[in-house]
PDB file of C-alpha atoms in Angstrom:
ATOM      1  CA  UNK M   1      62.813  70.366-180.896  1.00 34.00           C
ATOM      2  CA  UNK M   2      61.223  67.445-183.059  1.00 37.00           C
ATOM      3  CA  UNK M   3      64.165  66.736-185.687  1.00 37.00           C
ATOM      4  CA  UNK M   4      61.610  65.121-188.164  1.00 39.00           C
ATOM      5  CA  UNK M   5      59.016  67.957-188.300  1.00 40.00           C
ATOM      6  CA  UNK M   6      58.429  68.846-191.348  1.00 43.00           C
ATOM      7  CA  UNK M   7      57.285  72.519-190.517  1.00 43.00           C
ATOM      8  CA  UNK M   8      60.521  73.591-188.860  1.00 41.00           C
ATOM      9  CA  UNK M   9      63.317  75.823-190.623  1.00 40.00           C
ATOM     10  CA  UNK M  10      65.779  77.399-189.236  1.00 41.00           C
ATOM     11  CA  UNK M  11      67.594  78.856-192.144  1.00 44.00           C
ATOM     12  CA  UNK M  12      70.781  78.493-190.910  1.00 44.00           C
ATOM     13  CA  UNK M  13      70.257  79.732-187.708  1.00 44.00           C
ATOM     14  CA  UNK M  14      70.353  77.913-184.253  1.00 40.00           C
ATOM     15  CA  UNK M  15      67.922  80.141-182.449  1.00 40.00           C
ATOM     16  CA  UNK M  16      64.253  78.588-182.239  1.00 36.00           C
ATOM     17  CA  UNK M  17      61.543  79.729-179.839  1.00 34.00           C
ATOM     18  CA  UNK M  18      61.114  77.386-177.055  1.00 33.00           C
ATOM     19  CA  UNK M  19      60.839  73.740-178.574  1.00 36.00           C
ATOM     20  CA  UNK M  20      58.958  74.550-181.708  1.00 34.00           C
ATOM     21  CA  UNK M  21      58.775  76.921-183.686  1.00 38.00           C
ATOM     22  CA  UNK M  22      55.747  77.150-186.785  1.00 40.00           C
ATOM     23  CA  UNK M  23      56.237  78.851-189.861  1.00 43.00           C
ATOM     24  CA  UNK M  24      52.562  79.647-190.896  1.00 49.00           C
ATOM     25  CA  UNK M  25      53.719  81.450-194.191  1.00 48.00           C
ATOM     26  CA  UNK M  26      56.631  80.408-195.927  1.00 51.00           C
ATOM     27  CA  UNK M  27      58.340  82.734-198.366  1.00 53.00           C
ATOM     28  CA  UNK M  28      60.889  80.260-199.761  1.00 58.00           C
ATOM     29  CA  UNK M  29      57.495  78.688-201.505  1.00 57.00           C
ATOM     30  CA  UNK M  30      55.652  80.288-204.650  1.00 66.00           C
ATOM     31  CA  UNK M  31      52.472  78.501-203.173  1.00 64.00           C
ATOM     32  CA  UNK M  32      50.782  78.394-199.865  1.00 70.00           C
ATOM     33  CA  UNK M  33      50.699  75.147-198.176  1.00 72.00           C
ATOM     34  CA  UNK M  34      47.258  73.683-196.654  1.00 69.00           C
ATOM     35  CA  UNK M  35      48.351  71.707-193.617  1.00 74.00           C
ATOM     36  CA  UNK M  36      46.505  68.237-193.145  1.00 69.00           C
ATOM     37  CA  UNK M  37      48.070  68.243-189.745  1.00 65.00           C
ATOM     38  CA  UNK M  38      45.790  68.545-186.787  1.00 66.00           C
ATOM     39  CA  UNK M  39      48.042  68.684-183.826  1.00 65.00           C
ATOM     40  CA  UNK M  40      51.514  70.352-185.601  1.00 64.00           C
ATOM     41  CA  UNK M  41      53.429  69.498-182.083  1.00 64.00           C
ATOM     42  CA  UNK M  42      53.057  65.423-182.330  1.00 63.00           C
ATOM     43  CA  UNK M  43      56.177  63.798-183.910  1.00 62.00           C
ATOM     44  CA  UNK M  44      55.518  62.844-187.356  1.00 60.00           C
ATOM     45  CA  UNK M  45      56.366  59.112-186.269  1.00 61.00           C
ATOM     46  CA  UNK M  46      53.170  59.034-183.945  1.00 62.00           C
ATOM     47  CA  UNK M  47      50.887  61.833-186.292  1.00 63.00           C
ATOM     48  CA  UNK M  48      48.144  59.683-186.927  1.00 66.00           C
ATOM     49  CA  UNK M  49      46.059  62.649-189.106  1.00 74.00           C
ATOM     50  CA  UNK M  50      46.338  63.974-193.227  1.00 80.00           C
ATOM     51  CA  UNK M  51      44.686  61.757-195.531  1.00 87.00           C
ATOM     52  CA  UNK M  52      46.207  58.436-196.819  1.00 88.00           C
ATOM     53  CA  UNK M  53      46.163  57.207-200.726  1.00 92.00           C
ATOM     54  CA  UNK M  54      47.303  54.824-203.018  1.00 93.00           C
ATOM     55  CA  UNK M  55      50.777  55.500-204.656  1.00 94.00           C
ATOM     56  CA  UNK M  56      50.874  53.464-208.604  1.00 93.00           C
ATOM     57  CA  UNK M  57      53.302  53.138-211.474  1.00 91.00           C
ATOM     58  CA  UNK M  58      53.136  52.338-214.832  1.00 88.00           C
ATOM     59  CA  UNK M  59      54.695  49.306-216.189  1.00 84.00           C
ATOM     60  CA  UNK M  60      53.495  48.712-219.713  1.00 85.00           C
ATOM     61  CA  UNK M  61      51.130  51.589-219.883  1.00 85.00           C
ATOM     62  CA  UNK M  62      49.271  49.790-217.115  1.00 87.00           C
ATOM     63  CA  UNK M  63      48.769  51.166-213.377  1.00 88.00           C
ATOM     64  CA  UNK M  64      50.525  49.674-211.408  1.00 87.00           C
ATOM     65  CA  UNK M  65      49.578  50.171-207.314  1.00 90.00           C
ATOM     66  CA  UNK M  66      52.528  49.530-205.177  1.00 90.00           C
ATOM     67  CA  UNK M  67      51.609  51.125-201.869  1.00 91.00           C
ATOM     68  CA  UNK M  68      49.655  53.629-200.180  1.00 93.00           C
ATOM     69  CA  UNK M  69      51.226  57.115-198.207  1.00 92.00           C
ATOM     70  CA  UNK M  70      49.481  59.552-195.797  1.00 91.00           C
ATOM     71  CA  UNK M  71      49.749  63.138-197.253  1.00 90.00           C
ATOM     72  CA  UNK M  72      50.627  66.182-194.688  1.00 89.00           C
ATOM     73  CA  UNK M  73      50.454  69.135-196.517  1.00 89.00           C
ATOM     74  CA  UNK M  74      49.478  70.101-199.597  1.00 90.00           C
ATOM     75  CA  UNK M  75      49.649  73.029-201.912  1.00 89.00           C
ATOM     76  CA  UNK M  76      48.806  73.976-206.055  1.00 90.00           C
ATOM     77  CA  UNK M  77      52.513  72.918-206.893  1.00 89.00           C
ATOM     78  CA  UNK M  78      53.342  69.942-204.862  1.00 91.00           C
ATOM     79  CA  UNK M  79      52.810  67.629-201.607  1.00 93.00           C
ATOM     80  CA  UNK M  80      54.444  66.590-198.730  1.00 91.00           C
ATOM     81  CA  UNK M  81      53.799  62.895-197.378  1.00 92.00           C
ATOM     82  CA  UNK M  82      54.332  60.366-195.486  1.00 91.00           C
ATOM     83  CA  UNK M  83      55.212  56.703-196.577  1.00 92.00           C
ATOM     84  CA  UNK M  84      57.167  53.896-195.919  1.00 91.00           C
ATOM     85  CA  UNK M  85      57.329  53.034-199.941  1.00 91.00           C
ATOM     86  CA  UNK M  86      60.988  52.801-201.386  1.00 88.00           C
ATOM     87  CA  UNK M  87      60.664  56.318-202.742  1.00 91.00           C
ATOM     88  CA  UNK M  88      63.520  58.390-203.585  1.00 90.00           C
ATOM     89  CA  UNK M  89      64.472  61.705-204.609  1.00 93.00           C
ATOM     90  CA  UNK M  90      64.372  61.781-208.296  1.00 94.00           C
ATOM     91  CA  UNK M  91      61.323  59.046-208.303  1.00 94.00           C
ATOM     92  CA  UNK M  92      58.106  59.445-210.055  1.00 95.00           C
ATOM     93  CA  UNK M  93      55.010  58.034-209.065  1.00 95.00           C
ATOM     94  CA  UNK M  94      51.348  58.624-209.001  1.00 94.00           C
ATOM     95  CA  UNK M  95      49.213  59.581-206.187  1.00 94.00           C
ATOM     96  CA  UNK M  96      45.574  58.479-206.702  1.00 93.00           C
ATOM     97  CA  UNK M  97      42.314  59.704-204.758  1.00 90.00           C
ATOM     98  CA  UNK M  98      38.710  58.663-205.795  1.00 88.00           C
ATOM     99  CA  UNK M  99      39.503  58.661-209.600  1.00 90.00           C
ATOM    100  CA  UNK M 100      41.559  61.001-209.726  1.00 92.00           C
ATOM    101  CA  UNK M 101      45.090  60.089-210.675  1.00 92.00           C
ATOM    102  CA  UNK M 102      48.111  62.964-211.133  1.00 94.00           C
ATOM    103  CA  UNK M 103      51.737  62.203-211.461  1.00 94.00           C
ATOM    104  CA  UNK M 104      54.301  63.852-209.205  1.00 94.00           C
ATOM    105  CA  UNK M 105      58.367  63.575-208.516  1.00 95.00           C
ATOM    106  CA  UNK M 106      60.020  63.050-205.375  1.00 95.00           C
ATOM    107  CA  UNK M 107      62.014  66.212-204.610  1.00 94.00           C
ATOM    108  CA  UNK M 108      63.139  65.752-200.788  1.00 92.00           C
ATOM    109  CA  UNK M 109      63.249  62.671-198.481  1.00 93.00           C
ATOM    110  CA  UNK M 110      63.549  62.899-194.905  1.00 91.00           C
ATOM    111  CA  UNK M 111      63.957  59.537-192.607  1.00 91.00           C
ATOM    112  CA  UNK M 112      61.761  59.939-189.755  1.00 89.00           C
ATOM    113  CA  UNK M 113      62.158  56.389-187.672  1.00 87.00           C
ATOM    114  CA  UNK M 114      62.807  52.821-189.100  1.00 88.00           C
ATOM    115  CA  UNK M 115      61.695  52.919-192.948  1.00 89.00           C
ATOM    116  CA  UNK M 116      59.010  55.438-192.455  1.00 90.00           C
ATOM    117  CA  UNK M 117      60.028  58.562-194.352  1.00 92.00           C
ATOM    118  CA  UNK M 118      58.728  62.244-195.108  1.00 91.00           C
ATOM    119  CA  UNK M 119      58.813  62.714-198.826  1.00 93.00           C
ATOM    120  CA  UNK M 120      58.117  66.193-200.536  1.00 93.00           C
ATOM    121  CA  UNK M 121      56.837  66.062-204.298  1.00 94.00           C
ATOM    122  CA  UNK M 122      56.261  68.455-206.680  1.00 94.00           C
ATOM    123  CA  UNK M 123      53.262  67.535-209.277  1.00 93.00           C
ATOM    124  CA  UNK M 124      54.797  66.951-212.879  1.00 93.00           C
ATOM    125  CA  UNK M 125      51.509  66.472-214.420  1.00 81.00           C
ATOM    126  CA  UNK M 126      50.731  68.643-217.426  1.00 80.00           C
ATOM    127  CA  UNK M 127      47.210  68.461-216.294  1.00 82.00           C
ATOM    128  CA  UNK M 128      46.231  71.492-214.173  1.00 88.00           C
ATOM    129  CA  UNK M 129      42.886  70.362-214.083  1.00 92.00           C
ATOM    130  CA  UNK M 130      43.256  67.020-212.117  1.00 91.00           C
ATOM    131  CA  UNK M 131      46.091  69.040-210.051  1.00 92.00           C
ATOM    132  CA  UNK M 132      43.872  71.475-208.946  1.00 92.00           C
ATOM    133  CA  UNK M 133      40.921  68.699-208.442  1.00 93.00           C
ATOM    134  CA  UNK M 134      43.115  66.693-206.409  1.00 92.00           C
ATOM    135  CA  UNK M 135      44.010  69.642-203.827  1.00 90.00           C
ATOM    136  CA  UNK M 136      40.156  70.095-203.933  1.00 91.00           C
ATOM    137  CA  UNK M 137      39.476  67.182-203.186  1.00 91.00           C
ATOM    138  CA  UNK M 138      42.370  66.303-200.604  1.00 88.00           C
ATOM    139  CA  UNK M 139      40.837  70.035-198.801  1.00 86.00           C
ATOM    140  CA  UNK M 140      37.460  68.557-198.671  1.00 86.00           C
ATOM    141  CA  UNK M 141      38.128  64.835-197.063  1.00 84.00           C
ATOM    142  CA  UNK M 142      40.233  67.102-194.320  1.00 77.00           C
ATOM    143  CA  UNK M 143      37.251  69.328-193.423  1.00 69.00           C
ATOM    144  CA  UNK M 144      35.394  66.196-192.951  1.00 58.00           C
TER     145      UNK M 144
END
């Protein structure tokens, strides 16, 4: 069993089926996940799929870019990514595609190897519209 996947719970429980185990509906969630993953049984240290983007801040009402991060999974009420930034939980920043820019906070952090981390985010944006674009468009580069 991969301790870093990001896909694994075990509720408690020490029992998993063989080495991995996939949850492909998770009820602890209100919203569905869309995996970006393409091979679910790589470590997340050597997953070189999802879709990477820019990470910003505002200092003085003015973006800011500090870094980019490679998002996982998504879903209508948050993200999961991965990044080496000095994120942590609590943390708000940005996540910017194309032009369109929606704010988000860090609610989990997960160490995966060296400063590489798994971060989940829920969106904190009061703008539904650019939420929902950006899962759109975060779908659409994944088909591709």
């Amino acid at each position: 069993m991969n301790l870093h996947e990001e896909f694994l719970h075990s509720n408690g429980e020490d029992e998993f089926a063989a080495d991995y185990q996939h949850i492909e509906f998770d009820n602890r969630r209100i919203h569905q996940r869309f995996s970006l993953r393409n091979n679910k049984r790589s470590p997340l240290a050597l997953a070189c799929d999802g879709l990477t983007v820019n990470l910003s801040t505002t200092r003085w009402f003015v973006f800011t870019s500090f870094g980019t991060a490679n998002i996982k999974d998504v879903s209508i009420s948050g993200v999961g990514i991965l990044s080496n930034e000095a994120l942590s939980i609590g943390m708000t920043f940005y996540i910017e595609l194309d032009d369109i820019r929606v704010l988000c906070e860090v609610t989990r952090e997960q160490p995966v190897k060296g400063l590489l981390k798994f971060l989940g985010a829920r969106w904190i944006s009061d703008n539904n519209i650019d939420i929902q674009r950006l899962v759109d468009a975060i779908k659409l580069r994944a088909k591709t």
